[in-house]
mmCIF file of C-alpha atoms in Angstrom:
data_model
loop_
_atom_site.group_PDB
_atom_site.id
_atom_site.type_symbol
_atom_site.label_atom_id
_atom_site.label_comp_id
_atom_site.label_asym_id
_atom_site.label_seq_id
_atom_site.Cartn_x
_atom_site.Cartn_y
_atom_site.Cartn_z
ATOM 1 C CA UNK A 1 105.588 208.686 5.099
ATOM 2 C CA UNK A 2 106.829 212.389 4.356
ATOM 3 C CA UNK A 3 110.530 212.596 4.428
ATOM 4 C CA UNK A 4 110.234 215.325 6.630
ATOM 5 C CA UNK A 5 108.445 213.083 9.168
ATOM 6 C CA UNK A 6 111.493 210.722 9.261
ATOM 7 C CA UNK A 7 114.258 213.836 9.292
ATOM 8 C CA UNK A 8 112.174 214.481 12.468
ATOM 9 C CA UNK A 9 111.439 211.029 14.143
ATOM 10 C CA UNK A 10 115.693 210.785 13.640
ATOM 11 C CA UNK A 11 116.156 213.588 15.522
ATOM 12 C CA UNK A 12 113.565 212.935 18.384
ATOM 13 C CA UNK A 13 114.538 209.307 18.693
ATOM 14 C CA UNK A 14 118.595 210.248 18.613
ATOM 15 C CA UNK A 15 117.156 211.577 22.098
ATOM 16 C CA UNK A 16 114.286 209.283 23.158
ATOM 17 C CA UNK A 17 116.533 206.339 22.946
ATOM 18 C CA UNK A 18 119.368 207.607 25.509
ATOM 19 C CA UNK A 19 116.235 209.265 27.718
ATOM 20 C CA UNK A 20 113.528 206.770 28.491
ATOM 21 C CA UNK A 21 113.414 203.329 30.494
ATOM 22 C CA UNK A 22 113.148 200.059 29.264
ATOM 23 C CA UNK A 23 109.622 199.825 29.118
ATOM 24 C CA UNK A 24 109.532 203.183 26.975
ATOM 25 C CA UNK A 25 112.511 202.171 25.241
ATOM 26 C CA UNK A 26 110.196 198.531 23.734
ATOM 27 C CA UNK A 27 107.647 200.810 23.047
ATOM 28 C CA UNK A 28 110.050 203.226 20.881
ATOM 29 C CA UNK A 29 111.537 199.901 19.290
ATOM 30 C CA UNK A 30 108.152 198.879 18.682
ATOM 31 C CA UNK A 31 106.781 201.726 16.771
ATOM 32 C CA UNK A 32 110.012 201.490 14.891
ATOM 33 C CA UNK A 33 109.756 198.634 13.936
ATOM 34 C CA UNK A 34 106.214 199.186 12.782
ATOM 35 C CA UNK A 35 106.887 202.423 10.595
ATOM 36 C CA UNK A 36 109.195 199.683 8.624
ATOM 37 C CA UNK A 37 107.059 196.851 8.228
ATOM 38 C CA UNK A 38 104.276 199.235 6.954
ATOM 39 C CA UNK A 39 106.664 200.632 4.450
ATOM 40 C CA UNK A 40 108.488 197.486 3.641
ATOM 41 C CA UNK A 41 107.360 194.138 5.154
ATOM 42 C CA UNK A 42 110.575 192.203 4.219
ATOM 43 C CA UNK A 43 112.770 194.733 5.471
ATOM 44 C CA UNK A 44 111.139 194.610 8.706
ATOM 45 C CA UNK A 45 111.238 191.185 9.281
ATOM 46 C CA UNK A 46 115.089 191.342 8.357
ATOM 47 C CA UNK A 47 115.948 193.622 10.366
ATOM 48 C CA UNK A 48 113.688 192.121 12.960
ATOM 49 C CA UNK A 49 115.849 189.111 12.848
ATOM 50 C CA UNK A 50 118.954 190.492 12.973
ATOM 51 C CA UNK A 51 117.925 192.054 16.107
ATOM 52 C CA UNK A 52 116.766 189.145 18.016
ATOM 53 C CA UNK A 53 119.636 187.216 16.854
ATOM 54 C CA UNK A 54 121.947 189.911 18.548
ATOM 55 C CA UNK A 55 119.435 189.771 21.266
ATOM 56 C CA UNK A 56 120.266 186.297 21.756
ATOM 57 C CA UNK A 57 123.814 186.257 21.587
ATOM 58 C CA UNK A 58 124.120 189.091 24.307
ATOM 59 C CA UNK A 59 122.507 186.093 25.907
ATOM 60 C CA UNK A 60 124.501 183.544 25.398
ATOM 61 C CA UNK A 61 128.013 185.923 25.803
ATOM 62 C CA UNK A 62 126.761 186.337 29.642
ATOM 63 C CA UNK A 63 127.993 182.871 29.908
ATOM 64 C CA UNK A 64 131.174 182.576 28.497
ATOM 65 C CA UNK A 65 133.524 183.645 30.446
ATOM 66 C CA UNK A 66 136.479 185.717 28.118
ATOM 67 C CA UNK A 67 137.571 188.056 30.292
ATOM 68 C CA UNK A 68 137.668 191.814 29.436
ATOM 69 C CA UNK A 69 136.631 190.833 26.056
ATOM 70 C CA UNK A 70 133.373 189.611 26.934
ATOM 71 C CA UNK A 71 132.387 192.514 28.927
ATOM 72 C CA UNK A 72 133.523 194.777 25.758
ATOM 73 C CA UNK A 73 131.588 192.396 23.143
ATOM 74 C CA UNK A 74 128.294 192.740 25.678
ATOM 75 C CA UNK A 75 128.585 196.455 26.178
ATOM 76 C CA UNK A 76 129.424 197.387 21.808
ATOM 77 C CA UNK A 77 126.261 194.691 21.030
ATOM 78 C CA UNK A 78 123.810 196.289 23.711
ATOM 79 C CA UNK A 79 124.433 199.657 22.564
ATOM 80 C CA UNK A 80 123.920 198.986 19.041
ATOM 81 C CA UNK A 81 120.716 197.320 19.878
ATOM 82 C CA UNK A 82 119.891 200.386 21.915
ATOM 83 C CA UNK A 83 120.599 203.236 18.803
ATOM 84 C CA UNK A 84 118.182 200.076 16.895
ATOM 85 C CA UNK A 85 114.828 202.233 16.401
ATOM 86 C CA UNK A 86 117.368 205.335 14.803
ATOM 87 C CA UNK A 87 118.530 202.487 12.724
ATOM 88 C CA UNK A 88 115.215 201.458 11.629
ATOM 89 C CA UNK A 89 114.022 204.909 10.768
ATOM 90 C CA UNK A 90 116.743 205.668 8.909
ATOM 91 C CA UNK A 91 116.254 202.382 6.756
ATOM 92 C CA UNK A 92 113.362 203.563 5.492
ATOM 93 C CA UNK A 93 114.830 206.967 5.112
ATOM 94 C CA UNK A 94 117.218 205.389 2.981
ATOM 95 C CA UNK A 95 115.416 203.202 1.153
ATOM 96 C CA UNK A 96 112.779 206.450 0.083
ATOM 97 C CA UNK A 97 113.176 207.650 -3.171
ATOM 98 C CA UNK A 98 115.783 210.845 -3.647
ATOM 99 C CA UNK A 99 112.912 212.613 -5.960
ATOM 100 C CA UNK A 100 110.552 212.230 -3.148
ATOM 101 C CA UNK A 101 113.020 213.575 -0.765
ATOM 102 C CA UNK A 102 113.764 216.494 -2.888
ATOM 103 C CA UNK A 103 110.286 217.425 -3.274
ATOM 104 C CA UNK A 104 109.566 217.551 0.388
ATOM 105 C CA UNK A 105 112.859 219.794 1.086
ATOM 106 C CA UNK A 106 111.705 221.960 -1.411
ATOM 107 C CA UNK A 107 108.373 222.170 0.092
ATOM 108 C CA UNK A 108 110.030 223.100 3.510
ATOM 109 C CA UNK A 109 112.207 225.918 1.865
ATOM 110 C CA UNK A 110 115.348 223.818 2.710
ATOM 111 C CA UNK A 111 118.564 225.602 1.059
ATOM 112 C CA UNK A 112 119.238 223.256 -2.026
ATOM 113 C CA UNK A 113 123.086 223.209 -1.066
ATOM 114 C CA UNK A 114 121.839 221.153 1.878
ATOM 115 C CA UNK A 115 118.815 219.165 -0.224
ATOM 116 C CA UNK A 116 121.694 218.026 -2.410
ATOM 117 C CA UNK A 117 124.072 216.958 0.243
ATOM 118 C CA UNK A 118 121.665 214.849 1.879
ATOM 119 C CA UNK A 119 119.842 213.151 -1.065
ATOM 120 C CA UNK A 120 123.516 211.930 -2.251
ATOM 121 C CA UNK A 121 124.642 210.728 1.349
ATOM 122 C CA UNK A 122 121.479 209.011 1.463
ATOM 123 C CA UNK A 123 121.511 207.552 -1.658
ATOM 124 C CA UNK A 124 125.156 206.818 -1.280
ATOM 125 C CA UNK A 125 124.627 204.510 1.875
ATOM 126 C CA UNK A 126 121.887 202.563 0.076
ATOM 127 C CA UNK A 127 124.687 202.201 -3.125
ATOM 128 C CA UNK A 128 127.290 201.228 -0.977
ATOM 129 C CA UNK A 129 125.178 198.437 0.802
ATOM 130 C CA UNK A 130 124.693 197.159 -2.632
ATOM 131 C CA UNK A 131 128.035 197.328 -3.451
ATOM 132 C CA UNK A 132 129.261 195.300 -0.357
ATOM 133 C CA UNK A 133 127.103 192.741 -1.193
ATOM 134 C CA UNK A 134 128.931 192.450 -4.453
ATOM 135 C CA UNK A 135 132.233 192.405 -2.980
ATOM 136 C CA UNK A 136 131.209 189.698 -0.411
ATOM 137 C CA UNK A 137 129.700 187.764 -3.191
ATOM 138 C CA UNK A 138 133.096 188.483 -5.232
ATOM 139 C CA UNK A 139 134.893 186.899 -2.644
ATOM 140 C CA UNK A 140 133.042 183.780 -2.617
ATOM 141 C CA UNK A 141 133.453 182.977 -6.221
ATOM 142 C CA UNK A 142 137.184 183.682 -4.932
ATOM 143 C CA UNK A 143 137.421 180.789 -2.325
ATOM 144 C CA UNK A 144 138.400 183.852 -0.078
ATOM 145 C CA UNK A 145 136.839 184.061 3.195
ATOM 146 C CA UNK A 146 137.107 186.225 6.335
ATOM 147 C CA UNK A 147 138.985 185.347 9.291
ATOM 148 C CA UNK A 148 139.409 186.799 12.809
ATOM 149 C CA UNK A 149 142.806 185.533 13.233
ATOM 150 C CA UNK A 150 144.257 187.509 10.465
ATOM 151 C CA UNK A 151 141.787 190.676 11.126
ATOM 152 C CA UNK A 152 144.241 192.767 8.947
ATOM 153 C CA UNK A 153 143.905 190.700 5.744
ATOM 154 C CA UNK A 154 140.292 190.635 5.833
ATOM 155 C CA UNK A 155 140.001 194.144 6.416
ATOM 156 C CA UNK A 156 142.052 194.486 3.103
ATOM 157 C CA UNK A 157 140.076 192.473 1.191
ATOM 158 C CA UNK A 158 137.305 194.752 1.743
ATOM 159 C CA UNK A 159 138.985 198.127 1.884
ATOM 160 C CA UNK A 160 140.657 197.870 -1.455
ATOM 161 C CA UNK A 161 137.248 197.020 -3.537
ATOM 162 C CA UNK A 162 135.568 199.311 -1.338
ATOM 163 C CA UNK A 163 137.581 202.126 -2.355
ATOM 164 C CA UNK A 164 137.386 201.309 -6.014
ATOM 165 C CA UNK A 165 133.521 201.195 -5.847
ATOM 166 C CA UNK A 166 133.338 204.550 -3.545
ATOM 167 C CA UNK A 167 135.268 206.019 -6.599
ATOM 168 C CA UNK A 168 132.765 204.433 -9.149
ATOM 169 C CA UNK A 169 129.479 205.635 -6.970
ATOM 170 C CA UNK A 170 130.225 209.081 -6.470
ATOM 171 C CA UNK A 171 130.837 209.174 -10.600
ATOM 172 C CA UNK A 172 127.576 208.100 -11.035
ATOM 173 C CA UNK A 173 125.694 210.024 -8.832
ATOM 174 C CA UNK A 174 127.602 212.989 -10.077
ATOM 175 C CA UNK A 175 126.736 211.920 -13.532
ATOM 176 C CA UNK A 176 122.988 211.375 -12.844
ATOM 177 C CA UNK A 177 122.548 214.282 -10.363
ATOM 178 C CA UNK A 178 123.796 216.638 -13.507
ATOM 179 C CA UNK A 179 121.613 214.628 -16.000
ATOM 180 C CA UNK A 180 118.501 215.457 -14.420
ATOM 181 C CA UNK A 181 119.272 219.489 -14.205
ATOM 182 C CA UNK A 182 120.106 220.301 -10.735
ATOM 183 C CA UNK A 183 122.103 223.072 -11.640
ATOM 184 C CA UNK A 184 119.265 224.584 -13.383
ATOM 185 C CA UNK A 185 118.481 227.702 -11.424
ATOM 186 C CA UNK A 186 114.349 227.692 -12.415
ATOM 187 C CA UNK A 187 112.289 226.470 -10.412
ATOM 188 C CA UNK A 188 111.445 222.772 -9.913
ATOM 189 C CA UNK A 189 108.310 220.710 -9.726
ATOM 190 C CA UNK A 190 107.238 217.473 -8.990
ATOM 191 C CA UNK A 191 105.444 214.785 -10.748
ATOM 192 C CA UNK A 192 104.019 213.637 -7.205
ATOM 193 C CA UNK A 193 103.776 216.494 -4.641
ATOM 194 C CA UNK A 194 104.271 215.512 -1.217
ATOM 195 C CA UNK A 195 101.926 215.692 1.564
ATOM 196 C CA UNK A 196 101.566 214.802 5.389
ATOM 197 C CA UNK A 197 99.195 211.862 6.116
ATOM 198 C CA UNK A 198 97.940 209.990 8.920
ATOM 199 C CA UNK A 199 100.976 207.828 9.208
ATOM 200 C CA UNK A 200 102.911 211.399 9.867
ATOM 201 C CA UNK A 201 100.591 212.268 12.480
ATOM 202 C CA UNK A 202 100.573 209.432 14.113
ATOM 203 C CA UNK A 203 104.541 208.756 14.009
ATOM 204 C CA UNK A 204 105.256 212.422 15.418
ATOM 205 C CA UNK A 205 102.033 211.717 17.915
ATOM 206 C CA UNK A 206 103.597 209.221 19.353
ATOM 207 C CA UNK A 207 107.652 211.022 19.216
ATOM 208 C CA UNK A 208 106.294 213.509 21.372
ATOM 209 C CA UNK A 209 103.987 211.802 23.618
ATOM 210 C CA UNK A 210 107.411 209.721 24.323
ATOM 211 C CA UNK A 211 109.262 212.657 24.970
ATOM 212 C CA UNK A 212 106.593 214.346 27.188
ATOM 213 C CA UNK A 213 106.742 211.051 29.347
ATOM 214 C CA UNK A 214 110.247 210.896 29.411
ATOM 215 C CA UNK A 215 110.668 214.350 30.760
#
């Protein structure tokens, strides 16, 4: 799918999500959801479970009775599993190559100040997901393990790794970003130019046939 396409379907569904009804709102998950699998069946199914499993503990929450807490714990998991079809899109988004990216920008006439800032945030969040799985696999080998009765402690032994590896990413895609001669003024080409297909049409179809129904 064209990068553009997903820049768009972000935008759309940042709006779709907080406009439509529940029905509308499956239908947006849906598509989501679909848009992933076709680009990366495993992913999809991941993030498929993840969401049920929320799903289900929303469920189960409604009976345990906690007081304020389990109204907040309700309210924090239903709206993350409402913003859930942005967070597909943007998976895949994220998970797109940066060359591919760059070349549809450039097709687009996209200032390359803001090309560059949004290929290395996007690559960024894809690094850093990496590099929390190290530091939760670190931690294991460690014998250390979170705990929500000491929810300072834990957040330190994320937060001081994480900053170390923050510091180590952002070298690196400095380092490679140079290496493969952004700052070179000509202009640039692409191996594999990138087009609009049916997947496109039918993903910003359907974005705007939501929004016309939801108006």
């Amino acid at each position: 799918m064209n990068p553009i396409t997903l820049f768009i379907l972000i935008l759309l569904t940042s709006f779709l999500v907080f406009l439509v009804d529940q029905t509308m709102y499956y239908v947006l998950l849906g598509m989501s959801f679909l848009f992933l699998i076709l680009f990366s069946y495993s992913e999809g199914i991941k993030r498929a479970v993840v969401y049920i499993g929320l799903f289900l503990l929303i469920k189960l929450l409604a009976y345990i009775d906690l007081g304020m807490t389990t109204g907040a714990l309700i309210g924090l998991i239903a709206l993350f599993l409402r913003l859930y079809p942005i967070f597909n899109i943007g998976r895949i988004l994220i998970l797109t190559s940066p060359l591919k990216i760059m070349s549809a920008l450039r097709a687009v006439k996209a200032p390359q100040s803001l090309s560059i800032g949004l290929v290395t945030a996007l690559r960024f969040l894809d690094e850093m997901t990496a590099r929390l799985k190290e530091i939760r696999n670190g931690m294991k080998v460690r014998g250390l393990r979170l705990s929500l009765l000491h929810p300072l402690r834990s957040f330190e032994l994320y937060l001081i790794p994480l900053i170390y590896k923050c510091l180590h990413v952002s070298e690196t895609l400095t380092s490679s970003i140079i290496a493969k001669g952004i700052e070179y003024e000509g202009k640039k080409t692409s191996y594999k130019p990138v087009r609009f297909g049916w997947y496109d049409t039918l993903g910003l179809s359907a974005a705007v046939f939501l929004v016309w129904m939801s108006v």
